[in-house]
Short mmCIF file of C-alpha atoms in Angstrom, two decimals:
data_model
loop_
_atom_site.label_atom_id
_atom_site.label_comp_id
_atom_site.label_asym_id
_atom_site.label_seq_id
_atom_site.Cartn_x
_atom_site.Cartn_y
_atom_site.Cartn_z
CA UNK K 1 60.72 214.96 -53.30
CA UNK K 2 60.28 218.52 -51.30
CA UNK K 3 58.83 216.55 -48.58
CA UNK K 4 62.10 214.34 -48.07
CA UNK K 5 64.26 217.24 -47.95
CA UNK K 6 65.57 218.64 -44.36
CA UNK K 7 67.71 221.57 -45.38
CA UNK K 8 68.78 223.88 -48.32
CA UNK K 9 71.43 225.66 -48.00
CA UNK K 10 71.76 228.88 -49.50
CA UNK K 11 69.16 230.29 -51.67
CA UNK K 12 69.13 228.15 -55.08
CA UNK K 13 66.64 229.52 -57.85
CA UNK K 14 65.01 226.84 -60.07
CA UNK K 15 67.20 225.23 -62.03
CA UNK K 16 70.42 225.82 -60.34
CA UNK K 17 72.80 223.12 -60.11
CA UNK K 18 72.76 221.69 -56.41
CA UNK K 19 74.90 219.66 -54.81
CA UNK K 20 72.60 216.76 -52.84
CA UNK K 21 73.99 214.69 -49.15
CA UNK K 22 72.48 212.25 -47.32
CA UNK K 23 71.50 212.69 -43.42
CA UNK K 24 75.00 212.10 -42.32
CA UNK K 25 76.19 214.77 -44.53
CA UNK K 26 78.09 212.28 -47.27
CA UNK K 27 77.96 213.47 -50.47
CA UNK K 28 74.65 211.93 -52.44
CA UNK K 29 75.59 213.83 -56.03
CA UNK K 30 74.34 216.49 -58.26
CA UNK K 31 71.82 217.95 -59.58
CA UNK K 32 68.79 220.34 -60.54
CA UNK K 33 66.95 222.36 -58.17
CA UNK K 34 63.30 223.27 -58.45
CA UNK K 35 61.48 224.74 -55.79
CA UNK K 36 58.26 225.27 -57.46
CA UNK K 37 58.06 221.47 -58.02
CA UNK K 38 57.18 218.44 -56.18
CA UNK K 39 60.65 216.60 -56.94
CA UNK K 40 62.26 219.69 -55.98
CA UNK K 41 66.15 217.79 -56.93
CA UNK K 42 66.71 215.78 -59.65
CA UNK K 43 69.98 213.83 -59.82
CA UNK K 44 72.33 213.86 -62.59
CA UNK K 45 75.41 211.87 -61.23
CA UNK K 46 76.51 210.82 -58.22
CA UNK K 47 80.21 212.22 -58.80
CA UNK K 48 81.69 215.25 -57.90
CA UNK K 49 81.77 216.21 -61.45
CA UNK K 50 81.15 219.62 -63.40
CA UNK K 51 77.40 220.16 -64.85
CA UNK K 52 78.26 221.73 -68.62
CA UNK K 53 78.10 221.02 -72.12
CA UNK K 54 80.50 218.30 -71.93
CA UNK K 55 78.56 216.68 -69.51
CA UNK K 56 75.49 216.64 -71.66
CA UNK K 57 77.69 215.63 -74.46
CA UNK K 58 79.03 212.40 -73.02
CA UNK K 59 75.61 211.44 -71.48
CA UNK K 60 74.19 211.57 -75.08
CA UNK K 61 76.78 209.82 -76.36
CA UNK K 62 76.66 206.61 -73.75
CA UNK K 63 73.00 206.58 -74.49
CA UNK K 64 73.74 206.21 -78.29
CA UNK K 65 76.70 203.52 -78.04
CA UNK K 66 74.35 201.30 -75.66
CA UNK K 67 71.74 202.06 -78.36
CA UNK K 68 74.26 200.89 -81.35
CA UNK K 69 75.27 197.60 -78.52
CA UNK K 70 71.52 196.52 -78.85
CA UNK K 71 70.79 197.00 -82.39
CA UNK K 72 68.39 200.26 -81.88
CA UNK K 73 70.19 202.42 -84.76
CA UNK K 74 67.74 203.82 -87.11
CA UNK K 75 65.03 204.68 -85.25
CA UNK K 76 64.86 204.56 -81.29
CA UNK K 77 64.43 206.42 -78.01
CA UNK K 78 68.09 207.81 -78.25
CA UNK K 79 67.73 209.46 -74.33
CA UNK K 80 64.57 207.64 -71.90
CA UNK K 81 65.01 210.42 -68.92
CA UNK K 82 66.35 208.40 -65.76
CA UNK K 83 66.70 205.32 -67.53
CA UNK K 84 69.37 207.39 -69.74
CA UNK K 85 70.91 209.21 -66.12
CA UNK K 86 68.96 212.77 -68.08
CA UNK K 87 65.99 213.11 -65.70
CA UNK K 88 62.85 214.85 -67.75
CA UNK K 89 64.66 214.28 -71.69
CA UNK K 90 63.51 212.48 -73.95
CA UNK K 91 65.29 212.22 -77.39
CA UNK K 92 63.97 210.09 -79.97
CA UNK K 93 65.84 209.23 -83.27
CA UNK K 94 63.97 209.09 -86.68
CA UNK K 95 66.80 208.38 -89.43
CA UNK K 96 68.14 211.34 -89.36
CA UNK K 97 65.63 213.57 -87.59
CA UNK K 98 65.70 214.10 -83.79
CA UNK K 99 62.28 214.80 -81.54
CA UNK K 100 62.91 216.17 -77.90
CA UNK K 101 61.57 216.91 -74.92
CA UNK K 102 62.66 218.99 -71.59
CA UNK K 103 59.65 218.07 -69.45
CA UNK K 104 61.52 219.91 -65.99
CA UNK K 105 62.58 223.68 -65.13
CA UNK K 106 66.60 222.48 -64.37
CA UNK K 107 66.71 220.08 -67.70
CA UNK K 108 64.98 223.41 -69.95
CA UNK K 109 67.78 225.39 -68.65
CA UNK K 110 69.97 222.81 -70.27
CA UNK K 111 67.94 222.62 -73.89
CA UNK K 112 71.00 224.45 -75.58
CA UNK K 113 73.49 222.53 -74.98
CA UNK K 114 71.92 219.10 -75.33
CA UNK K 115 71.03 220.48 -78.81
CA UNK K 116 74.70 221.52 -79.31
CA UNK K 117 75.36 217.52 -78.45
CA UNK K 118 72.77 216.01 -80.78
CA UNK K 119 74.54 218.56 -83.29
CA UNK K 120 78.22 217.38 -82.66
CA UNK K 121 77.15 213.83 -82.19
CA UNK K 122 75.05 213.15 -85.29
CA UNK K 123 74.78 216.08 -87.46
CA UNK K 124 71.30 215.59 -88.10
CA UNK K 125 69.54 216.93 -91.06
CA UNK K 126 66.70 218.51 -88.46
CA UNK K 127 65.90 218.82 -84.55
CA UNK K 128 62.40 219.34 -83.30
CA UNK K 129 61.21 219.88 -79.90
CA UNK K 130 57.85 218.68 -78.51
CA UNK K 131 57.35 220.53 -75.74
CA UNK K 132 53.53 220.50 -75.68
CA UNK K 133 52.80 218.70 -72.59
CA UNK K 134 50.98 219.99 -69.10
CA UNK K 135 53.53 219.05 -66.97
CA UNK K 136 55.40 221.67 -68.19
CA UNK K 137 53.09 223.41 -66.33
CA UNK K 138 53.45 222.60 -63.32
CA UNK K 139 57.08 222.84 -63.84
CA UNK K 140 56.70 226.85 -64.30
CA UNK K 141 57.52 226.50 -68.47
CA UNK K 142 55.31 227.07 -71.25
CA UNK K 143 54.02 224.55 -73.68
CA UNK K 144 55.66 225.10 -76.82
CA UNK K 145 56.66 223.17 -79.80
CA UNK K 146 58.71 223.79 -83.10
CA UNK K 147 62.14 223.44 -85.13
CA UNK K 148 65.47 223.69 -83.08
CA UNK K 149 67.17 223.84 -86.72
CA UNK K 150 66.66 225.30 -89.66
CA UNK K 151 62.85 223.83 -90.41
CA UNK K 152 62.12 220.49 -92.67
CA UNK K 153 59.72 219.02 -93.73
CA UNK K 154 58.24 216.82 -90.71
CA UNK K 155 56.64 213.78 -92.69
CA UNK K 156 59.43 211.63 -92.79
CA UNK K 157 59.27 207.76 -93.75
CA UNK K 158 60.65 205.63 -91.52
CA UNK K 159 61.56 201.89 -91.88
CA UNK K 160 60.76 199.20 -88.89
CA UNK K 161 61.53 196.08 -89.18
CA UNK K 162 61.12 195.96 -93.10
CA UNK K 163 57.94 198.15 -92.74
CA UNK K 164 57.46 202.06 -93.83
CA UNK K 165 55.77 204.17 -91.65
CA UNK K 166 55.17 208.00 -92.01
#
């Protein structure tokens, strides 16, 4: 949170990739920078590792294999933000249809290239993003929703433990 930060170093614009240390100056991790909001870092990994497609790509990917591990493989919440080490995404997986969201400044800047992975990963027959919601807001984006692919039709039937749903 802005309050629980002493220093900044440098003058990071929102969504810049930050590096994050505790009070005695060890290393903490990475992350996203946001001045404009109340969590002004959000983490991303605690390694001294490279913020880039590939990242994204291999995040998404971990969050699918545990997914496959627990049986989630038609439909589930493919990415849960934090839960998922992706603060502010949410993915969710509908056959073969994938709903996002990019609910912070420093994860928007990032949309691209977690579409890229969902692309590479699955090759899904659509992507849709659901960015609709106010804390967007306060985040400094605009509320916006719409196709990420080439449009389809968005009633889809789903199955759920031997149940359709629409």
């Amino acid at each position: 949170f802005n309050n629980e930060v002493e220093t900044i170093e440098g003058d990071p614009k929102p969504g810049d990739i930050v590096d994050l240390f505790y009070y005695d100056n060890k290393f903490a991790g990475r992350g996203y920078f946001n001045s404009n909001s109340l969590i002004i870092a959000r983490l991303l990994t605690r390694k001294d590792e490279e913020i880039n497609e590939a990242f994204f790509h291999t995040k998404i990917a971990a969050a699918w294999n545990y997914r496959i591990k627990t049986g989630y493989t038609e439909n589930c919440r493919l990415v849960f933000g934090e839960a998922d080490e992706l603060p502010a995404v949410i993915i969710d997986k509908f056959n073969d249809y994938f709903v996002i969201q990019t609910l912070s400044f420093g994860i928007d800047v990032w949309k691209e290239a977690i579409v890229n992975s969902i692309n590479k990963i699955f090759n899904p027959k659509g992507i849709y993003e659901r960015n609709d919601v106010s804390v967007r807001k306060v985040e400094g984006l605009e509320q916006k929703k719409g196709f990420l692919s080439e449009p389809f039709n968005t009633e889809i039937i789903i199955n759920e433990n031997g149940l359709q749903f629409y």
